[in-house]
CSV table of C-alpha atoms and ligand atoms in Angstrom, one decimal:
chain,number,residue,atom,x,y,z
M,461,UNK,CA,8.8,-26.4,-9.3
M,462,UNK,CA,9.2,-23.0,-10.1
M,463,UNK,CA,8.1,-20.1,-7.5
M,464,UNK,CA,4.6,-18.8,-7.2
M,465,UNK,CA,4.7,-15.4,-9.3
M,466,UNK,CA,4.1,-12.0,-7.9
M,467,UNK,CA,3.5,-8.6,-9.3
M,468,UNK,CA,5.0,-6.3,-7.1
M,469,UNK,CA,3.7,-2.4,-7.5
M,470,UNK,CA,5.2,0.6,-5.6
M,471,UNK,CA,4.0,3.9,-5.0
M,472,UNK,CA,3.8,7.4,-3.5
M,473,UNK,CA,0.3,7.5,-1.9
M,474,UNK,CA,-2.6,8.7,-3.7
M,475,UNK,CA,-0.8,7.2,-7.2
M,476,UNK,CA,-3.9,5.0,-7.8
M,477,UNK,CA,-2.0,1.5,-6.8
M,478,UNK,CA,-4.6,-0.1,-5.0
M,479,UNK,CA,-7.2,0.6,-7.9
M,480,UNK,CA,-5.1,-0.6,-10.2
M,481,UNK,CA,-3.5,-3.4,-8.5
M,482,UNK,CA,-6.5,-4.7,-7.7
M,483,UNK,CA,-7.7,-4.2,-11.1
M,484,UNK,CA,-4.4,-6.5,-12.1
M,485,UNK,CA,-5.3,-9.3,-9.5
M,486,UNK,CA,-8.8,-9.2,-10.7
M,487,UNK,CA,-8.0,-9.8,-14.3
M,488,UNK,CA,-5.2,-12.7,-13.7
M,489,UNK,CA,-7.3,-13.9,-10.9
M,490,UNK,CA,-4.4,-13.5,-8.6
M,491,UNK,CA,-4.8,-12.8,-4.9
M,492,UNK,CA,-4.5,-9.2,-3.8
M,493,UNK,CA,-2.1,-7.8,-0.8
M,494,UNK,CA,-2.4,-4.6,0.2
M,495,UNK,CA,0.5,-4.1,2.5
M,496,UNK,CA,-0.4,-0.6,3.4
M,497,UNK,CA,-3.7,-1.8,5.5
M,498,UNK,CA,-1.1,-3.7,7.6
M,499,UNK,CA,0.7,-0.7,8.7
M,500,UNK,CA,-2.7,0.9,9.3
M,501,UNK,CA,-3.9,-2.1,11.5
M,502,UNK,CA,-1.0,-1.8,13.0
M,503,UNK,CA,-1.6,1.9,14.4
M,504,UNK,CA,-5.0,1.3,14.9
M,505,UNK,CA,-4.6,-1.4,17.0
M,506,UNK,CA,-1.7,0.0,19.1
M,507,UNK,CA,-4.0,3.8,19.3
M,508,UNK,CA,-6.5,1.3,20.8
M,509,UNK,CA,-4.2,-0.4,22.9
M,510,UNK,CA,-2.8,3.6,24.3
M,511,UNK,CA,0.8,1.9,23.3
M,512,UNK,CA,3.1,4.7,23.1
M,513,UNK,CA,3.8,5.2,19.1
M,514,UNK,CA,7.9,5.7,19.7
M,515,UNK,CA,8.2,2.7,21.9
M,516,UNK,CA,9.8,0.0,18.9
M,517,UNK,CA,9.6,-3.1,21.0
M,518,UNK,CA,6.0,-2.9,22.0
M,519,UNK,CA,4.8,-1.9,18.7
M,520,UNK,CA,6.4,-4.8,16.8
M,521,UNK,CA,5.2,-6.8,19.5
M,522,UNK,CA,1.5,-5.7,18.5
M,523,UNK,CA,2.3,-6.0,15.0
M,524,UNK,CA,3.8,-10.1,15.4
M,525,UNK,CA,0.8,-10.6,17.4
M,526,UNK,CA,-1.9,-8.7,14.7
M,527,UNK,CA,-5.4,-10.8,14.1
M,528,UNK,CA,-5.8,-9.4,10.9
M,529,UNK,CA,-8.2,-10.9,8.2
M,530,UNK,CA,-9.2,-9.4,4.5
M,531,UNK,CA,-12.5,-10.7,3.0
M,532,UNK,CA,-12.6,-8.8,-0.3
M,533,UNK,CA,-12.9,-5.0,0.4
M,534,UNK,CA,-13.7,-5.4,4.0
M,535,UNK,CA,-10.9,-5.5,7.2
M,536,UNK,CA,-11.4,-7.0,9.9
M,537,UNK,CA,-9.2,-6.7,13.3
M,538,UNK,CA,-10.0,-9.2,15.5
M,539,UNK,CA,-13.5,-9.5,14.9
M,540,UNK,CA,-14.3,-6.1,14.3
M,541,UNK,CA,-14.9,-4.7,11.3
M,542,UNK,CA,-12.2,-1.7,10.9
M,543,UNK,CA,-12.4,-1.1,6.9
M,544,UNK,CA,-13.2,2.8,7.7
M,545,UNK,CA,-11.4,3.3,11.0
M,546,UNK,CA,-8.2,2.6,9.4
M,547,UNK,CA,-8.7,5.4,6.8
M,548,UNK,CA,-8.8,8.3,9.0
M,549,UNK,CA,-6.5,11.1,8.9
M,550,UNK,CA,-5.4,10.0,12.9
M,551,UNK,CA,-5.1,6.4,11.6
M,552,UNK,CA,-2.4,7.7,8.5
M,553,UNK,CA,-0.4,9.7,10.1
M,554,UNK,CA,0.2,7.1,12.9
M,555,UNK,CA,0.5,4.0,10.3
M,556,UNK,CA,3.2,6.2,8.6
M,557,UNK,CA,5.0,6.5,12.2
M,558,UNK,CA,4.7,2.7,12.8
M,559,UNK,CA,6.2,2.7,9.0
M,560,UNK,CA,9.0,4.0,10.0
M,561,UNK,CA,10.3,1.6,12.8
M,562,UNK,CA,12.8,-1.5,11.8
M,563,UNK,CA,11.3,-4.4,13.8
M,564,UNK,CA,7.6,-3.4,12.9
M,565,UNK,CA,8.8,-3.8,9.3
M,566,UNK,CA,10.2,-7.2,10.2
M,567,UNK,CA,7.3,-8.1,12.4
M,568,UNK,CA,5.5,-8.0,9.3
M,569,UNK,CA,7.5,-9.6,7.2
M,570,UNK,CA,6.5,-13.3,7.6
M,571,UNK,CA,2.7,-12.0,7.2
M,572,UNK,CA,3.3,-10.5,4.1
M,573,UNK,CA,5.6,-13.2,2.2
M,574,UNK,CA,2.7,-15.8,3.7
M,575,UNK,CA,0.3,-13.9,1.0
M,576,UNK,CA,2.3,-15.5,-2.0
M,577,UNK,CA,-0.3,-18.1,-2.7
M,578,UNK,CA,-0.8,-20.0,-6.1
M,579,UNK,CA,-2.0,-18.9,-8.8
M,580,UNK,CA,-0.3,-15.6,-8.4
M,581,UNK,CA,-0.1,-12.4,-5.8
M,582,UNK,CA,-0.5,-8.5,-6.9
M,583,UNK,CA,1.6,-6.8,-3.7
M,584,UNK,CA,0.9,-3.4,-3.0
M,585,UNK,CA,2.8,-0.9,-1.0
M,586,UNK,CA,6.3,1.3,-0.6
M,587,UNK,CA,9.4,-1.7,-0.8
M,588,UNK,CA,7.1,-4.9,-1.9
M,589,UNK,CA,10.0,-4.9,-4.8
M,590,UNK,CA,12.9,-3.7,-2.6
M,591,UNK,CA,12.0,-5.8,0.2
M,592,UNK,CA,9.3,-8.2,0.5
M,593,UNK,CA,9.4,-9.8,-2.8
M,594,UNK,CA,12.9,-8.9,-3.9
M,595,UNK,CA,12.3,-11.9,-7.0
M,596,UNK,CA,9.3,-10.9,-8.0
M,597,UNK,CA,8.6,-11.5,-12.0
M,598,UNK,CA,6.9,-8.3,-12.3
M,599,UNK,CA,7.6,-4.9,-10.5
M,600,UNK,CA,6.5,-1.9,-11.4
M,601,UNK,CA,6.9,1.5,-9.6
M,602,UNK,CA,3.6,3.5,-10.4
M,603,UNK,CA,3.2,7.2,-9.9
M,604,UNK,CA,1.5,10.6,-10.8
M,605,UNK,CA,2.1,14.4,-10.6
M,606,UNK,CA,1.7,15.3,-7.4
M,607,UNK,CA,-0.8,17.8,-9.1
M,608,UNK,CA,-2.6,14.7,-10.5
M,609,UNK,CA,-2.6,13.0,-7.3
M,610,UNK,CA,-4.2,15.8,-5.3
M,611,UNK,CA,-6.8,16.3,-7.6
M,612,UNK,CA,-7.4,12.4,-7.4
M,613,UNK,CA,-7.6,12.7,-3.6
M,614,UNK,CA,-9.9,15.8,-3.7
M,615,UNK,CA,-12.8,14.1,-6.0
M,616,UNK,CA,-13.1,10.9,-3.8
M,617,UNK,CA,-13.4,13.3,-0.2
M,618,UNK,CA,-15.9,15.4,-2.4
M,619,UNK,CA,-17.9,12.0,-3.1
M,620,UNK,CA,-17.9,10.8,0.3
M,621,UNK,CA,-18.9,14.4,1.1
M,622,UNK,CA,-15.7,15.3,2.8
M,623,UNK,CA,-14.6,18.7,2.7
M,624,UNK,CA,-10.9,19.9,1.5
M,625,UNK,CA,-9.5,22.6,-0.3
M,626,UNK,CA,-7.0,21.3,-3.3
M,627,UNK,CA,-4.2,23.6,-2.1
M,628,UNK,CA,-4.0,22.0,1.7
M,629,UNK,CA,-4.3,18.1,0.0
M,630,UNK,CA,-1.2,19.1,-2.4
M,631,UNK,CA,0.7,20.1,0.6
M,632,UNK,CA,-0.1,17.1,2.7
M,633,UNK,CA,0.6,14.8,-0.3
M,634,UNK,CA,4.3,16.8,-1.1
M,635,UNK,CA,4.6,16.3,3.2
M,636,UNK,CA,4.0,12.8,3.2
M,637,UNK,CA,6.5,11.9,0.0
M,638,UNK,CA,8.9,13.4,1.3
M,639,UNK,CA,9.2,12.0,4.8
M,640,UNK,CA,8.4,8.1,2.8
M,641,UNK,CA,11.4,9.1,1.0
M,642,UNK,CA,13.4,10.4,3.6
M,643,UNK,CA,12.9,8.0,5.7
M,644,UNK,CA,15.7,5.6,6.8
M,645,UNK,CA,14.3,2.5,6.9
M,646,UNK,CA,12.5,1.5,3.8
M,647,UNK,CA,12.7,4.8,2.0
M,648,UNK,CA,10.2,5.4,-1.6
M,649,UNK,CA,12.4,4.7,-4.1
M,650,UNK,CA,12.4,3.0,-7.7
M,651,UNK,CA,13.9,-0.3,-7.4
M,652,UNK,CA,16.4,-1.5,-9.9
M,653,UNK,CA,14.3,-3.2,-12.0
M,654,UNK,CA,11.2,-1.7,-11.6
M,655,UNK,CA,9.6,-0.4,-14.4
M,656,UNK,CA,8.2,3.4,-14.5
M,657,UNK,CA,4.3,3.6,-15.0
M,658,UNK,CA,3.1,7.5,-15.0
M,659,UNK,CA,-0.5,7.0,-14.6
M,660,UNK,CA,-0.8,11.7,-14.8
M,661,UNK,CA,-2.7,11.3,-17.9
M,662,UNK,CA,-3.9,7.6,-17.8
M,663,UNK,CA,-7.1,6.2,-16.1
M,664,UNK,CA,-6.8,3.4,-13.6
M,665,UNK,CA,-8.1,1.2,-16.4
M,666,UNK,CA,-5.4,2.0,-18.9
M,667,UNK,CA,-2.8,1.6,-16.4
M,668,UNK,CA,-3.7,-1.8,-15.2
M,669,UNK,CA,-4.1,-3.1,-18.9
M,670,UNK,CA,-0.9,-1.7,-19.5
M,671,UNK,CA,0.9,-3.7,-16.6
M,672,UNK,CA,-1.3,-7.0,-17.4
M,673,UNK,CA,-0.4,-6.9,-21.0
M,674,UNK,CA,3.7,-6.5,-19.5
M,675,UNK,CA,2.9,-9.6,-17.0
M,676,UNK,CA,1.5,-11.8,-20.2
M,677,UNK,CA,4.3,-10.4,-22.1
M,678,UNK,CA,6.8,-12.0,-20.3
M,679,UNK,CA,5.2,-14.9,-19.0
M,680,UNK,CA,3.1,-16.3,-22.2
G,2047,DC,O1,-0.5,2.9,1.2
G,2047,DC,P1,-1.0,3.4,2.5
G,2047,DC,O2,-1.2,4.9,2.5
G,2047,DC,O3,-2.2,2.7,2.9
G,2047,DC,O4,0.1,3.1,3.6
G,2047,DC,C1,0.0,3.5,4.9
G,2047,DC,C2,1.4,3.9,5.5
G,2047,DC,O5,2.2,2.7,5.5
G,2047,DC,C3,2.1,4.9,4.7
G,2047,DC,O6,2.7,5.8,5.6
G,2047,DC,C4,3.2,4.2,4.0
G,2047,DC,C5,3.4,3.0,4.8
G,2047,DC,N1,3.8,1.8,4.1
G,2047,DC,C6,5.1,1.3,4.1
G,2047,DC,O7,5.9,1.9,4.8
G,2047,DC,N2,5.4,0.2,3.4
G,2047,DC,C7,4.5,-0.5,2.7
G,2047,DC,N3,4.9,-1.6,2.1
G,2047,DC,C8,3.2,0.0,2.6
G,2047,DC,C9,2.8,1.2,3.3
């Protein structure tokens, strides 16, 4: 019996890969992890908790002990619905602090592998490649000018009516890659074996058609 397959798609943040992975699942009618949302519960629930943020053992404790649930767009923790609360500014800089500490990453380990369900998974995030799915068929490490990515950023606050000047979301975004690829545990990188997809000038659309059409090229 040969293993359940998974796309595995990497990414600095603001690259487009949940659009587009979820774009990918949608079309192959594969399920859909976005690992990212796990940090974020994570740090939400350990803010909630008043855990201190540094203190490793306790926060991996939180995070083997997470009642997480996904129902299409929607997160739940516990029974609470949490799909905004873990999108706030407080809520990412935390997650990427939780990111960063060994037996968190482990603690989720188990939760994430778990999501490799038949017919197929699309696996989202920083090391699903490196990591989490070290055999998947597909990976592909997606990306964008930071210039492109900022500008991404800056249209969806200006939708939801947010407020932010393009200069100040460029600096964040050059901010956060660096410390995700400074990082020692886990750092951003292209995997060997990943290929290069530099969605600057493509639309979400393009790019997951372009990553489908790879998938079916290798596996029909
Ligand atoms: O993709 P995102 O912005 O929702 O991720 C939230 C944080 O979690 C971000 O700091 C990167 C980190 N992360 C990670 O370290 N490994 C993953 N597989 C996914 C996210």
């Amino acid at each position: 019996m040969s293993a359940v397959p998974v796309i595995a798609i990497d990414g600095p943040s603001a690259s487009g890969k949940g659009t587009v992975a979820q774009e990918v699942a949608r079309q192959l009618g594969f399920h859909y992890l976005d690992s990212g949302a796990l940090y974020r519960l994570v740090a939400l629930a350990a803010m909630r908790e008043g855990a201190d943020l540094g203190d490793e053992a306790r926060v991996a404790q939180i995070a083997g002990d997470l009642s997480a649930r996904f129902e299409g767009a929607e997160v739940f923790l516990g029974d609470e619905r949490v799909t905004d609360a873990i999108r706030t500014e407080a809520c990412s800089i935390a997650a990427s602090r939780v990111a960063g500490l060994p037996a968190v990453r482990r603690a989720l380990l188990g939760r994430q592998r778990a999501a490799r369900r038949a017919p197929g998974l699309v696996a989202e995030g920083r090391d699903m490649g490196s990591v989490v799915f070290p055999d998947a068929g597909l990976k592909v490490f997606l990306t964008a000018s930071a210039e492109a990515r900022a500008e991404r950023r800056h249209k969806q606050l200006k939708e939801k009516g947010i407020a932010a000047t393009l200069a100040a979301l460029l600096q964040d975004l050059r901010d956060r890659d660096a410390r995700d690829a400074l990082r020692s545990v886990a750092p951003l990188k292209q995997s060997p074996g990943a290929r290069l997809l530099d969605t600057t000038a493509l639309s979400a659309g393009q790019a997951a058609a372009l990553i489908v059409g790879w998938y079916r090229g290798a596996n029909e």
